[in-house]
PDB file of C-alpha atoms in Angstrom:
ATOM      1  CA  MET A  24      36.099 -20.007 199.321  1.00 91.00           C
ATOM      2  CA  LEU A  25      34.082 -22.737 201.016  1.00 92.00           C
ATOM      3  CA  LYS A  26      32.421 -20.070 203.174  1.00 94.00           C
ATOM      4  CA  LEU A  27      31.670 -17.884 200.151  1.00 95.00           C
ATOM      5  CA  CYS A  28      30.248 -20.694 198.065  1.00 96.00           C
ATOM      6  CA  ARG A  29      28.057 -21.884 200.978  1.00 95.00           C
ATOM      7  CA  GLN A  30      26.341 -18.482 201.112  1.00 95.00           C
ATOM      8  CA  TYR A  31      24.985 -19.135 197.635  1.00 96.00           C
ATOM      9  CA  LEU A  32      24.952 -22.989 197.207  1.00 96.00           C
ATOM     10  CA  ASN A  33      24.828 -26.306 198.925  1.00 95.00           C
ATOM     11  CA  TRP A  34      28.125 -27.972 199.594  1.00 93.00           C
ATOM     12  CA  ILE A  35      27.828 -31.455 198.266  1.00 92.00           C
ATOM     13  CA  GLN A  36      31.430 -32.827 198.196  1.00 88.00           C
ATOM     14  CA  ASN A  37      34.947 -31.511 198.866  1.00 87.00           C
ATOM     15  CA  SER A  38      35.094 -28.672 196.406  1.00 89.00           C
ATOM     16  CA  VAL A  39      31.688 -29.237 194.713  1.00 93.00           C
ATOM     17  CA  PHE A  40      28.536 -27.174 195.327  1.00 96.00           C
ATOM     18  CA  GLU A  41      25.109 -27.457 193.959  1.00 95.00           C
ATOM     19  CA  GLY A  42      21.979 -25.304 193.927  1.00 95.00           C
ATOM     20  CA  GLU A  43      19.464 -23.138 192.222  1.00 95.00           C
ATOM     21  CA  ILE A  44      20.835 -19.692 191.597  1.00 95.00           C
ATOM     22  CA  THR A  45      19.904 -16.682 189.499  1.00 95.00           C
ATOM     23  CA  GLU A  46      22.232 -15.400 186.742  1.00 95.00           C
ATOM     24  CA  VAL A  47      22.672 -12.215 188.834  1.00 96.00           C
ATOM     25  CA  LYS A  48      23.628 -14.091 191.988  1.00 97.00           C
ATOM     26  CA  LEU A  49      25.908 -16.394 190.143  1.00 96.00           C
ATOM     27  CA  LYS A  50      27.790 -13.416 188.650  1.00 96.00           C
ATOM     28  CA  GLU A  51      27.989 -11.970 192.113  1.00 97.00           C
ATOM     29  CA  LEU A  52      29.560 -15.194 193.475  1.00 97.00           C
ATOM     30  CA  VAL A  53      31.976 -15.495 190.616  1.00 96.00           C
ATOM     31  CA  GLU A  54      33.171 -11.926 191.108  1.00 96.00           C
ATOM     32  CA  LYS A  55      33.699 -12.417 194.772  1.00 96.00           C
ATOM     33  CA  ALA A  56      35.423 -15.811 194.133  1.00 95.00           C
ATOM     34  CA  LYS A  57      37.787 -14.071 191.611  1.00 94.00           C
ATOM     35  CA  HIS A  58      39.066 -11.921 194.409  1.00 94.00           C
ATOM     36  CA  ILE A  59      40.155 -14.794 196.610  1.00 94.00           C
ATOM     37  CA  MET A  60      41.258 -17.294 194.015  1.00 92.00           C
ATOM     38  CA  ASP A  61      44.785 -17.636 192.411  1.00 89.00           C
ATOM     39  CA  ASP A  62      44.304 -17.445 188.625  1.00 78.00           C
ATOM     40  CA  GLU A  63      47.534 -19.331 188.071  1.00 83.00           C
ATOM     41  CA  THR A  64      46.562 -22.445 189.914  1.00 86.00           C
ATOM     42  CA  ASP A  65      42.874 -22.341 190.866  1.00 89.00           C
ATOM     43  CA  SER A  66      39.770 -22.944 188.762  1.00 91.00           C
ATOM     44  CA  ILE A  67      36.019 -22.780 189.092  1.00 93.00           C
ATOM     45  CA  ILE A  68      34.057 -24.799 186.687  1.00 94.00           C
ATOM     46  CA  ILE A  69      30.338 -24.050 186.502  1.00 96.00           C
ATOM     47  CA  PHE A  70      27.771 -26.448 184.988  1.00 95.00           C
ATOM     48  CA  LYS A  71      24.502 -24.838 184.296  1.00 94.00           C
ATOM     49  CA  SER A  72      21.323 -26.491 183.416  1.00 92.00           C
ATOM     50  CA  ARG A  73      18.258 -24.279 182.692  1.00 86.00           C
ATOM     51  CA  GLN A  74      15.859 -26.948 183.902  1.00 85.00           C
ATOM     52  CA  GLU A  75      16.273 -29.263 186.844  1.00 84.00           C
ATOM     53  CA  LYS A  76      14.596 -32.113 184.964  1.00 83.00           C
ATOM     54  CA  TRP A  77      17.504 -32.063 182.361  1.00 85.00           C
ATOM     55  CA  LEU A  78      19.904 -32.999 184.977  1.00 90.00           C
ATOM     56  CA  GLU A  79      19.749 -36.385 186.703  1.00 92.00           C
ATOM     57  CA  LYS A  80      21.602 -36.956 189.956  1.00 92.00           C
ATOM     58  CA  GLN A  81      22.767 -40.182 191.485  1.00 93.00           C
ATOM     59  CA  VAL A  82      24.562 -40.616 194.742  1.00 92.00           C
ATOM     60  CA  VAL A  83      26.789 -43.600 195.553  1.00 92.00           C
ATOM     61  CA  GLY A  84      27.967 -43.918 199.226  1.00 88.00           C
ATOM     62  CA  LEU A  85      27.570 -41.210 201.854  1.00 82.00           C
ATOM     63  CA  GLU A  86      25.499 -38.101 201.159  1.00 74.00           C
ATOM     64  CA  LYS A  87      27.303 -34.975 202.455  1.00 63.00           C
ATOM     65  CA  ASN A  88      24.002 -33.475 203.553  1.00 57.00           C
ATOM     66  CA  ASP A  89      24.086 -35.826 206.551  1.00 52.00           C
ATOM     67  CA  LEU A  90      27.279 -34.174 207.718  1.00 52.00           C
ATOM     68  CA  ASP A  91      26.363 -30.645 206.611  1.00 53.00           C
ATOM     69  CA  THR A  92      23.841 -30.194 209.380  1.00 51.00           C
ATOM     70  CA  PHE A  93      26.611 -30.493 211.999  1.00 49.00           C
ATOM     71  CA  LEU A  94      28.868 -27.781 210.585  1.00 48.00           C
TER      72      LEU A  94
ATOM     73  CA  MET K 117      40.228 -43.829 192.424  1.00 91.00           C
ATOM     74  CA  LEU K 118      41.700 -41.129 190.300  1.00 91.00           C
ATOM     75  CA  LYS K 119      43.323 -43.681 188.101  1.00 94.00           C
ATOM     76  CA  LEU K 120      40.102 -45.600 187.752  1.00 95.00           C
ATOM     77  CA  CYS K 121      38.012 -42.620 186.958  1.00 96.00           C
ATOM     78  CA  ARG K 122      40.583 -41.472 184.390  1.00 95.00           C
ATOM     79  CA  GLN K 123      40.093 -44.616 182.461  1.00 95.00           C
ATOM     80  CA  TYR K 124      36.512 -43.560 181.760  1.00 96.00           C
ATOM     81  CA  LEU K 125      36.358 -39.805 182.046  1.00 96.00           C
ATOM     82  CA  ASN K 126      38.353 -36.637 181.893  1.00 95.00           C
ATOM     83  CA  TRP K 127      39.776 -35.251 185.072  1.00 93.00           C
ATOM     84  CA  ILE K 128      38.665 -31.661 185.305  1.00 92.00           C
ATOM     85  CA  GLN K 129      39.219 -30.638 188.906  1.00 88.00           C
ATOM     86  CA  ASN K 130      40.470 -32.217 192.224  1.00 87.00           C
ATOM     87  CA  SER K 131      37.825 -34.992 192.521  1.00 89.00           C
ATOM     88  CA  VAL K 132      35.694 -33.959 189.560  1.00 94.00           C
ATOM     89  CA  PHE K 133      35.535 -35.857 186.277  1.00 96.00           C
ATOM     90  CA  GLU K 134      33.592 -35.108 183.095  1.00 95.00           C
ATOM     91  CA  GLY K 135      32.834 -36.955 179.960  1.00 95.00           C
ATOM     92  CA  GLU K 136      30.619 -38.829 177.592  1.00 95.00           C
ATOM     93  CA  ILE K 137      29.885 -42.339 178.844  1.00 95.00           C
ATOM     94  CA  THR K 138      27.409 -45.025 178.023  1.00 95.00           C
ATOM     95  CA  GLU K 139      25.068 -46.407 180.743  1.00 95.00           C
ATOM     96  CA  VAL K 140      26.835 -49.720 180.641  1.00 97.00           C
ATOM     97  CA  LYS K 141      30.233 -48.216 181.034  1.00 97.00           C
ATOM     98  CA  LEU K 142      29.109 -45.959 183.899  1.00 96.00           C
ATOM     99  CA  LYS K 143      27.604 -48.961 185.717  1.00 96.00           C
ATOM    100  CA  GLU K 144      30.998 -50.618 185.188  1.00 97.00           C
ATOM    101  CA  LEU K 145      32.854 -47.632 186.636  1.00 97.00           C
ATOM    102  CA  VAL K 146      30.436 -47.303 189.551  1.00 96.00           C
ATOM    103  CA  GLU K 147      30.888 -50.998 190.474  1.00 96.00           C
ATOM    104  CA  LYS K 148      34.624 -50.864 190.363  1.00 96.00           C
ATOM    105  CA  ALA K 149      34.519 -47.573 192.406  1.00 95.00           C
ATOM    106  CA  LYS K 150      32.433 -49.253 195.096  1.00 94.00           C
ATOM    107  CA  HIS K 151      35.182 -51.795 195.632  1.00 94.00           C
ATOM    108  CA  ILE K 152      37.782 -49.146 196.436  1.00 94.00           C
ATOM    109  CA  MET K 153      35.637 -46.559 198.228  1.00 92.00           C
ATOM    110  CA  ASP K 154      34.707 -46.421 201.925  1.00 89.00           C
ATOM    111  CA  ASP K 155      30.844 -46.370 202.139  1.00 78.00           C
ATOM    112  CA  GLU K 156      31.006 -44.698 205.545  1.00 83.00           C
ATOM    113  CA  THR K 157      32.980 -41.701 204.456  1.00 86.00           C
ATOM    114  CA  ASP K 158      33.283 -41.503 200.704  1.00 89.00           C
ATOM    115  CA  SER K 159      30.701 -40.607 198.122  1.00 91.00           C
ATOM    116  CA  ILE K 160      30.371 -40.389 194.426  1.00 93.00           C
ATOM    117  CA  ILE K 161      27.831 -37.947 192.986  1.00 94.00           C
ATOM    118  CA  ILE K 162      26.901 -38.416 189.316  1.00 96.00           C
ATOM    119  CA  PHE K 163      25.206 -35.697 187.317  1.00 95.00           C
ATOM    120  CA  LYS K 164      23.838 -36.942 183.983  1.00 94.00           C
ATOM    121  CA  SER K 165      22.530 -34.903 181.145  1.00 92.00           C
ATOM    122  CA  ARG K 166      21.133 -36.778 178.184  1.00 87.00           C
ATOM    123  CA  GLN K 167      22.152 -34.105 175.746  1.00 85.00           C
ATOM    124  CA  GLU K 168      25.281 -32.069 175.838  1.00 84.00           C
ATOM    125  CA  LYS K 169      23.339 -28.826 174.861  1.00 83.00           C
ATOM    126  CA  TRP K 170      21.350 -29.104 177.956  1.00 85.00           C
ATOM    127  CA  LEU K 171      24.396 -28.539 180.024  1.00 90.00           C
ATOM    128  CA  GLU K 172      26.261 -25.223 179.725  1.00 92.00           C
ATOM    129  CA  LYS K 173      29.847 -25.109 181.013  1.00 92.00           C
ATOM    130  CA  GLN K 174      31.830 -22.113 182.201  1.00 93.00           C
ATOM    131  CA  VAL K 175      35.359 -22.107 183.369  1.00 92.00           C
ATOM    132  CA  VAL K 176      36.845 -19.348 185.574  1.00 92.00           C
ATOM    133  CA  GLY K 177      40.605 -19.376 186.102  1.00 88.00           C
ATOM    134  CA  LEU K 178      42.887 -22.215 185.047  1.00 82.00           C
ATOM    135  CA  GLU K 179      41.643 -25.146 182.966  1.00 74.00           C
ATOM    136  CA  LYS K 180      42.866 -28.412 184.260  1.00 63.00           C
ATOM    137  CA  ASN K 181      43.371 -29.774 180.767  1.00 58.00           C
ATOM    138  CA  ASP K 182      46.467 -27.605 180.496  1.00 52.00           C
ATOM    139  CA  LEU K 183      47.999 -29.745 183.205  1.00 52.00           C
ATOM    140  CA  ASP K 184      46.434 -32.924 182.265  1.00 53.00           C
ATOM    141  CA  THR K 185      48.689 -33.531 179.312  1.00 51.00           C
ATOM    142  CA  PHE K 186      51.750 -33.623 181.557  1.00 48.00           C
ATOM    143  CA  LEU K 187      50.456 -36.451 183.795  1.00 48.00           C
TER     144      LEU K 187
END
């Protein structure tokens, strides 16, 4: 799942991903994810904001991006 | 950390919380969190949206809320 999500988005924390994505690409990602997830126990929660300026981001502590480059 | 965050927000997935919170309460939560987190390894990423309608939410699979009531 991590590998799949990283093909479409940036990995920012444990099971959290972030990024700009088109509706078509997002549908593709969700469909692929459904095949590998367990509906009984797993969940994907998608927060969408049409404009980046509508969403303010604040990071406290370490930014995952620092690690991401080593993976 | 889970216990602290749940005092202010709803737990929606592993390390993800959601909710309406005032700036004052959010600052309070972040200050308390800083005391129990390890700056070298841990991070808190806060996404803020001023208006709920600016943020669209979609859930695929199980909704954590179903479990939440048992905890």
